[in-house]
Amino acid sequence: MNNQFEHILVEKQNQIGFITLNRPKVLNAINRKMVSEIVSVALQFDRDDDVRVIVLSGNGRAFAAGADIDEMSNDSSIDLELLNQFVDWDRLALIKKPLIGAVQGFAFGGGFELALCCDLLFVAEGTELGFPEVNLGVMPGAGGTQRLTKLMGKTKAMEWLFSGDRMSAQEALQYGVINRIISKELLMEETIKFAKKLTEKPPLSLRLIKESVLKAVDYPLYEGMQFERKNFYLLFSSEDQKEGMRAFIEKRNPNYKGK
Ligand code: DAK
C-alpha cells in the first residue's frame, strides 16, 4: 500500500499492518481527516488476507496529544451533530483483527480514546496518559468516560476524569489500563515481537477470542458464556482447527491459513 495519506504513514510487513499517526509538529493532534484516514486503513487491513495484526503508533515525541483543538475550537453543537464524525470513529470498534497500540510520550484526550480502542497497549517508560478535556470546558466524547471506567472501575476513573490529571505509565499499568511498560528505545521492537507471535496463531481463533472478550465487558456472565460457546463451536468448522489438532497429534508445527 503506498502512502497516499496526508496525516498517517502506512506500511505492511510480515503480516503486520502498521498505521503511524504523522503530524509530529503538533504532537499528532487528531484532526477529522486523520480520523478518517486511520479508520479507512484499519478497515482495509481488516479485510486484507496478508495482514493478521494491526499496530497503531505515533511519529515523534507523542502518540497523540488529543483531538486538534484548533480545528474544533469554534464548532457549535449543531456543527458537531451535522458533521456526525463519530460514525467514522465508532467503526474502529468493528475491527476484528488484533489491534495493538504502541504508545509513547503523551496520550491525551482523543489520543487516549484512540489508544483505548486498541486490544493491547504497550507503552514506553515515561509516557503520560489522561483526559485533560475538563480543563478546556468539555469532556471526553469518543468513549473515554465509558472505556476508562470499564477498565479501571468507577473510583479511579472518576478521579482522573474530574481532575484532568496525567496518569503515569506506572499508574496505568497498576490499574490495568495498559499491558506493559517498555523502554522507549525498545518499544517498537518489543511490540513487533509480540505482534509477530500473534501472526503465527490461527487468525479465526484470535478473531473470535477478541469478539468474546469484548462481549464479556458488556454481557452478564450467562449470556457471555452462551456467546463464547457459539464461537467455540464455530471454530470446529475451520480448516485451522483440523490443522492445529492434526499437527499436535503428528508432533509438528501447525500451518494456519485463517480458513
Ligand atoms: N491540538 C492542537 N495542537 C496541539 C495539541 C492539540 N490537542 N496538543 C499540542 N498541540 C501543538 C501545540 O499547540 C504546539 O504547537 P506550536 O505552538 O508549536 O505551533 C505543538 O503541538 C507542541 O506542543 P507544546 O509546545 O504544547 O509541547 P509541550 O511539550 O510544551 O506540551 C502537551 C505538551 C501535550 C502537555 C501540551 O501540548 C498540551 O497540553 N496539549 C493539549 C492536550 C489536550 O488538552 N488534549 C485534549 C484535547 S481535547 C472527537 C474525538 C475526540 C475528541 C473530540 C472529538 N470526535 C470523533 C468528534 C477529543 C477531544 C480532545 O482530545
CSV table of C-alpha atoms and ligand atoms in Angstrom, one decimal:
chain,number,residue,atom,x,y,z
A,1,MET,CA,0.0,0.0,0.0
A,2,ASN,CA,1.7,3.3,-1.0
A,3,ASN,CA,1.4,6.3,1.2
A,4,GLN,CA,-1.3,8.4,-0.3
A,5,PHE,CA,-2.4,9.7,3.1
A,6,GLU,CA,-1.9,13.2,4.5
A,7,HIS,CA,-1.7,12.6,8.2
A,8,ILE,CA,-0.7,8.9,8.7
A,9,LEU,CA,2.0,6.6,7.5
A,10,VAL,CA,1.0,3.1,6.3
A,11,GLU,CA,3.1,0.0,5.9
A,12,LYS,CA,2.7,-3.7,5.6
A,13,GLN,CA,5.4,-6.1,6.7
A,14,ASN,CA,5.4,-9.8,7.6
A,15,GLN,CA,1.7,-9.9,8.0
A,16,ILE,CA,1.6,-6.9,10.3
A,17,GLY,CA,-0.2,-3.7,9.2
A,18,PHE,CA,1.3,-0.5,10.6
A,19,ILE,CA,-0.6,2.8,11.0
A,20,THR,CA,1.5,5.7,12.3
A,21,LEU,CA,0.0,9.0,13.2
A,22,ASN,CA,2.1,11.6,11.4
A,23,ARG,CA,1.6,15.2,12.5
A,24,PRO,CA,4.6,15.3,14.8
A,25,LYS,CA,4.8,19.1,14.8
A,26,VAL,CA,1.5,19.3,16.7
A,27,LEU,CA,2.2,16.1,18.7
A,28,ASN,CA,-0.1,14.2,16.3
A,29,ALA,CA,-3.2,16.2,17.3
A,30,ILE,CA,-6.0,14.2,15.7
A,31,ASN,CA,-8.0,16.2,13.1
A,32,ARG,CA,-11.0,14.9,11.2
A,33,LYS,CA,-9.0,13.9,8.1
A,34,MET,CA,-6.7,11.9,10.3
A,35,VAL,CA,-9.6,10.0,11.9
A,36,SER,CA,-11.0,9.1,8.5
A,37,GLU,CA,-7.6,8.0,7.3
A,38,ILE,CA,-6.9,5.8,10.3
A,39,VAL,CA,-10.3,4.2,10.1
A,40,SER,CA,-10.2,3.6,6.4
A,41,VAL,CA,-6.8,2.0,6.5
A,42,ALA,CA,-7.7,-0.1,9.6
A,43,LEU,CA,-10.8,-1.4,7.8
A,44,GLN,CA,-8.7,-2.2,4.7
A,45,PHE,CA,-6.2,-4.1,6.8
A,46,ASP,CA,-9.1,-5.9,8.5
A,47,ARG,CA,-10.1,-7.3,5.0
A,48,ASP,CA,-6.6,-7.9,3.8
A,49,ASP,CA,-5.6,-11.6,3.9
A,50,ASP,CA,-1.9,-10.6,4.1
A,51,VAL,CA,-2.4,-8.8,7.4
A,52,ARG,CA,-3.0,-10.6,10.6
A,53,VAL,CA,-2.3,-8.0,13.3
A,54,ILE,CA,-2.5,-4.2,13.2
A,55,VAL,CA,-0.1,-1.9,15.1
A,56,LEU,CA,-1.0,1.7,15.8
A,57,SER,CA,1.7,4.2,16.9
A,58,GLY,CA,2.7,7.8,16.7
A,59,ASN,CA,5.6,9.5,15.0
A,60,GLY,CA,7.7,11.9,17.0
A,61,ARG,CA,7.5,12.7,20.7
A,62,ALA,CA,3.8,11.7,21.3
A,63,PHE,CA,1.3,9.1,20.4
A,64,ALA,CA,-1.3,11.8,20.2
A,65,ALA,CA,-1.9,14.9,22.4
A,66,GLY,CA,-5.6,14.8,21.7
A,67,ALA,CA,-8.1,15.9,19.1
A,68,ASP,CA,-7.0,19.0,17.2
A,69,ILE,CA,-8.0,21.9,19.5
A,70,ASP,CA,-7.6,24.5,16.7
A,71,GLU,CA,-9.9,22.6,14.4
A,72,MET,CA,-12.8,22.2,16.9
A,73,SER,CA,-12.4,25.4,19.0
A,74,ASN,CA,-15.2,27.3,17.1
A,75,ASP,CA,-17.5,24.4,16.5
A,76,SER,CA,-21.1,24.6,17.7
A,77,SER,CA,-23.2,21.7,18.9
A,78,ILE,CA,-25.1,21.8,15.6
A,79,ASP,CA,-21.8,21.7,13.6
A,80,LEU,CA,-20.8,18.6,15.5
A,81,GLU,CA,-24.2,16.9,15.1
A,82,LEU,CA,-24.2,17.6,11.4
A,83,LEU,CA,-20.6,16.5,10.9
A,84,ASN,CA,-21.5,13.2,12.6
A,85,GLN,CA,-17.9,12.3,12.8
A,86,PHE,CA,-18.3,9.8,15.5
A,87,VAL,CA,-19.7,7.5,12.8
A,88,ASP,CA,-16.1,7.2,11.5
A,89,TRP,CA,-14.7,6.8,15.0
A,90,ASP,CA,-17.2,4.1,16.0
A,91,ARG,CA,-16.1,2.0,13.1
A,92,LEU,CA,-12.8,1.3,14.9
A,93,ALA,CA,-14.7,-0.9,17.3
A,94,LEU,CA,-15.7,-3.1,14.3
A,95,ILE,CA,-12.1,-4.1,13.6
A,96,LYS,CA,-11.9,-7.9,14.0
A,97,LYS,CA,-8.2,-8.4,13.9
A,98,PRO,CA,-6.0,-7.8,17.0
A,99,LEU,CA,-5.1,-4.1,17.2
A,100,ILE,CA,-2.0,-3.3,19.3
A,101,GLY,CA,-1.2,0.3,20.4
A,102,ALA,CA,2.5,1.2,20.8
A,103,VAL,CA,2.2,4.4,22.8
A,104,GLN,CA,4.9,6.9,23.8
A,105,GLY,CA,5.2,10.4,25.1
A,106,PHE,CA,1.7,11.6,25.5
A,107,ALA,CA,-1.7,10.0,25.0
A,108,PHE,CA,-4.3,12.7,25.9
A,109,GLY,CA,-7.9,13.3,25.2
A,110,GLY,CA,-8.9,11.9,21.8
A,111,GLY,CA,-5.4,10.4,21.7
A,112,PHE,CA,-6.1,8.4,24.8
A,113,GLU,CA,-9.5,7.5,23.5
A,114,LEU,CA,-7.8,6.2,20.4
A,115,ALA,CA,-5.4,4.1,22.5
A,116,LEU,CA,-8.3,2.7,24.5
A,117,CYS,CA,-9.8,1.4,21.2
A,118,CYS,CA,-6.8,-0.9,21.0
A,119,ASP,CA,-6.9,-4.5,22.2
A,120,LEU,CA,-3.4,-4.3,23.8
A,121,LEU,CA,-1.4,-1.3,24.8
A,122,PHE,CA,2.4,-1.4,25.0
A,123,VAL,CA,3.6,1.8,26.5
A,124,ALA,CA,7.1,3.5,26.7
A,125,GLU,CA,8.6,4.4,30.0
A,126,GLY,CA,7.8,8.0,31.0
A,127,THR,CA,4.6,8.2,28.9
A,128,GLU,CA,1.7,10.2,30.3
A,129,LEU,CA,-1.9,9.4,29.7
A,130,GLY,CA,-5.0,11.3,30.6
A,131,PHE,CA,-8.2,13.2,29.9
A,132,PRO,CA,-7.5,17.0,30.1
A,133,GLU,CA,-10.8,17.8,28.4
A,134,VAL,CA,-12.2,19.1,31.7
A,135,ASN,CA,-9.6,21.9,31.6
A,136,LEU,CA,-11.0,23.0,28.3
A,137,GLY,CA,-14.6,23.2,29.4
A,138,VAL,CA,-15.6,20.0,27.7
A,139,MET,CA,-15.4,16.2,28.5
A,140,PRO,CA,-14.4,13.1,26.6
A,141,GLY,CA,-16.8,12.4,23.8
A,142,ALA,CA,-15.3,9.4,21.9
A,143,GLY,CA,-15.7,6.7,24.5
A,144,GLY,CA,-13.3,8.0,27.2
A,145,THR,CA,-15.7,8.0,30.2
A,146,GLN,CA,-17.0,4.6,29.2
A,147,ARG,CA,-13.9,2.7,28.2
A,148,LEU,CA,-11.7,4.0,31.1
A,149,THR,CA,-14.4,3.2,33.7
A,150,LYS,CA,-14.9,-0.3,32.3
A,151,LEU,CA,-11.2,-0.9,32.5
A,152,MET,CA,-10.2,0.6,35.9
A,153,GLY,CA,-13.5,0.9,37.7
A,154,LYS,CA,-15.6,3.9,38.8
A,155,THR,CA,-13.4,5.1,41.7
A,156,LYS,CA,-10.2,5.9,39.9
A,157,ALA,CA,-11.8,6.8,36.6
A,158,MET,CA,-13.9,9.5,38.3
A,159,GLU,CA,-10.8,10.9,39.9
A,160,TRP,CA,-8.9,11.2,36.7
A,161,LEU,CA,-11.8,12.4,34.6
A,162,PHE,CA,-12.7,15.1,37.2
A,163,SER,CA,-9.1,16.3,37.8
A,164,GLY,CA,-7.8,16.0,34.2
A,165,ASP,CA,-4.6,14.9,35.9
A,166,ARG,CA,-2.0,13.0,34.0
A,167,MET,CA,-1.6,9.3,34.7
A,168,SER,CA,1.9,7.9,34.6
A,169,ALA,CA,2.5,4.7,32.6
A,170,GLN,CA,3.2,3.0,36.0
A,171,GLU,CA,-0.3,4.0,37.3
A,172,ALA,CA,-1.9,3.0,34.1
A,173,LEU,CA,-0.2,-0.4,34.4
A,174,GLN,CA,-1.2,-0.7,38.1
A,175,TYR,CA,-4.9,-0.1,37.2
A,176,GLY,CA,-5.0,-2.5,34.3
A,177,VAL,CA,-5.3,0.2,31.6
A,178,ILE,CA,-2.2,-0.9,29.7
A,179,ASN,CA,-0.4,-4.2,29.2
A,180,ARG,CA,3.2,-3.5,29.7
A,181,ILE,CA,5.8,-0.8,30.0
A,182,ILE,CA,8.8,-1.0,27.7
A,183,SER,CA,11.9,1.3,27.4
A,184,LYS,CA,11.4,3.9,24.8
A,185,GLU,CA,14.2,2.5,22.6
A,186,LEU,CA,12.7,-0.9,22.6
A,187,LEU,CA,9.0,0.0,22.3
A,188,MET,CA,8.6,-0.8,18.6
A,189,GLU,CA,10.9,-3.8,18.6
A,190,GLU,CA,9.0,-5.4,21.5
A,191,THR,CA,5.6,-4.6,20.1
A,192,ILE,CA,6.6,-6.1,16.7
A,193,LYS,CA,7.9,-9.2,18.5
A,194,PHE,CA,4.6,-9.7,20.2
A,195,ALA,CA,2.6,-8.9,17.0
A,196,LYS,CA,4.7,-11.5,15.2
A,197,LYS,CA,3.8,-14.1,17.8
A,198,LEU,CA,0.2,-13.4,17.0
A,199,THR,CA,0.7,-13.7,13.3
A,200,GLU,CA,1.6,-17.4,14.0
A,201,LYS,CA,-1.7,-18.1,15.8
A,202,PRO,CA,-4.8,-19.2,14.0
A,203,PRO,CA,-6.4,-16.0,12.8
A,204,LEU,CA,-10.0,-17.2,13.3
A,205,SER,CA,-9.3,-18.1,16.9
A,206,LEU,CA,-7.9,-14.7,17.6
A,207,ARG,CA,-10.9,-13.1,15.9
A,208,LEU,CA,-13.4,-15.0,17.9
A,209,ILE,CA,-11.4,-14.6,21.2
A,210,LYS,CA,-11.4,-10.9,20.6
A,211,GLU,CA,-15.1,-10.8,19.9
A,212,SER,CA,-15.8,-12.9,23.0
A,213,VAL,CA,-13.6,-10.9,25.4
A,214,LEU,CA,-15.2,-7.7,24.2
A,215,LYS,CA,-18.6,-9.1,24.9
A,216,ALA,CA,-17.5,-10.1,28.4
A,217,VAL,CA,-17.2,-6.4,29.1
A,218,ASP,CA,-20.9,-5.8,28.3
A,219,TYR,CA,-22.8,-9.0,28.8
A,220,PRO,CA,-23.9,-10.7,32.0
A,221,LEU,CA,-21.9,-13.9,32.7
A,222,TYR,CA,-24.6,-16.4,31.4
A,223,GLU,CA,-25.2,-14.5,28.1
A,224,GLY,CA,-21.4,-14.1,27.7
A,225,MET,CA,-20.9,-17.8,28.1
A,226,GLN,CA,-23.5,-18.6,25.6
A,227,PHE,CA,-21.8,-16.3,23.1
A,228,GLU,CA,-18.4,-17.8,23.9
A,229,ARG,CA,-19.8,-21.3,23.3
A,230,LYS,CA,-21.2,-20.5,19.9
A,231,ASN,CA,-17.8,-19.2,18.9
A,232,PHE,CA,-16.1,-22.3,20.3
A,233,TYR,CA,-18.4,-24.5,18.2
A,234,LEU,CA,-17.9,-22.3,15.1
A,235,LEU,CA,-14.1,-22.9,15.2
A,236,PHE,CA,-14.7,-26.6,14.7
A,237,SER,CA,-15.9,-25.7,11.1
A,238,SER,CA,-12.5,-24.2,10.4
A,239,GLU,CA,-9.6,-25.9,8.5
A,240,ASP,CA,-7.3,-24.4,11.1
A,241,GLN,CA,-8.9,-26.4,13.9
A,242,LYS,CA,-8.3,-29.6,11.9
A,243,GLU,CA,-4.7,-28.5,11.1
A,244,GLY,CA,-4.0,-27.5,14.7
A,245,MET,CA,-5.2,-30.7,16.2
A,246,ARG,CA,-3.6,-32.8,13.5
A,247,ALA,CA,-0.3,-31.0,13.9
A,248,PHE,CA,-0.4,-31.8,17.6
A,249,ILE,CA,-1.0,-35.5,17.0
A,250,GLU,CA,1.7,-35.6,14.3
A,251,LYS,CA,4.1,-33.8,16.6
A,252,ARG,CA,4.8,-31.0,14.1
A,253,ASN,CA,4.3,-27.2,13.9
A,254,PRO,CA,0.9,-26.2,12.5
A,255,ASN,CA,0.5,-24.1,9.4
A,256,TYR,CA,-2.5,-21.9,9.9
A,257,LYS,CA,-4.3,-20.4,6.9
A,258,GLY,CA,-7.1,-18.4,8.5
A,259,LYS,CA,-9.8,-20.7,7.0
B,1,DAK,N1,-4.4,20.3,19.3
B,1,DAK,C1,-3.8,21.1,18.6
B,1,DAK,N2,-2.4,21.4,18.7
B,1,DAK,C2,-1.8,20.8,19.7
B,1,DAK,C3,-2.4,19.9,20.6
B,1,DAK,C4,-3.9,19.6,20.4
B,1,DAK,N3,-4.5,18.8,21.1
B,1,DAK,N4,-1.5,19.5,21.5
B,1,DAK,C5,-0.4,20.1,21.2
B,1,DAK,N5,-0.5,20.9,20.1
B,1,DAK,C6,0.5,21.7,19.5
B,1,DAK,C7,0.9,22.9,20.3
B,1,DAK,O1,0.0,23.9,20.1
B,1,DAK,C8,2.3,23.2,19.8
B,1,DAK,O2,2.1,23.9,18.5
B,1,DAK,P1,3.0,25.2,18.2
B,1,DAK,O3,2.8,26.1,19.3
B,1,DAK,O4,4.4,24.6,18.2
B,1,DAK,O5,2.6,25.6,16.8
B,1,DAK,C9,2.9,21.8,19.5
B,1,DAK,O6,1.8,20.9,19.4
B,1,DAK,C10,3.8,21.3,20.6
B,1,DAK,O7,3.1,21.4,21.8
B,1,DAK,P2,3.6,22.2,23.1
B,1,DAK,O8,4.6,23.3,22.7
B,1,DAK,O9,2.5,22.5,24.0
B,1,DAK,O10,4.5,21.0,23.8
B,1,DAK,P3,4.8,20.8,25.3
B,1,DAK,O11,5.8,19.6,25.4
B,1,DAK,O12,5.1,22.0,26.0
B,1,DAK,O13,3.4,20.3,25.9
B,1,DAK,C11,1.4,18.9,26.0
B,1,DAK,C12,2.9,19.0,25.5
B,1,DAK,C13,0.9,17.6,25.4
B,1,DAK,C14,1.4,18.8,27.5
B,1,DAK,C15,0.6,20.1,25.5
B,1,DAK,O14,0.9,20.3,24.1
B,1,DAK,C16,-0.8,20.0,25.7
B,1,DAK,O15,-1.3,20.2,26.9
B,1,DAK,N6,-1.6,19.7,24.7
B,1,DAK,C17,-3.1,19.7,24.7
B,1,DAK,C18,-3.5,18.5,25.4
B,1,DAK,C19,-5.1,18.5,25.4
B,1,DAK,O16,-5.7,19.3,26.1
B,1,DAK,N7,-5.7,17.4,24.8
B,1,DAK,C20,-7.1,17.2,24.8
B,1,DAK,C21,-7.7,17.9,23.6
B,1,DAK,S1,-9.5,17.7,23.6
B,1,DAK,C22,-13.9,13.6,18.7
B,1,DAK,C23,-13.0,12.7,19.3
B,1,DAK,C24,-12.2,13.1,20.3
B,1,DAK,C25,-12.3,14.4,20.9
B,1,DAK,C26,-13.1,15.3,20.3
B,1,DAK,C27,-14.0,14.9,19.2
B,1,DAK,N8,-14.7,13.2,17.6
B,1,DAK,C28,-14.5,11.9,16.9
B,1,DAK,C29,-15.8,14.0,17.2
B,1,DAK,C30,-11.4,14.7,21.9
B,1,DAK,C31,-11.1,16.0,22.4
B,1,DAK,C32,-9.7,16.2,22.9
B,1,DAK,O17,-8.9,15.5,22.8
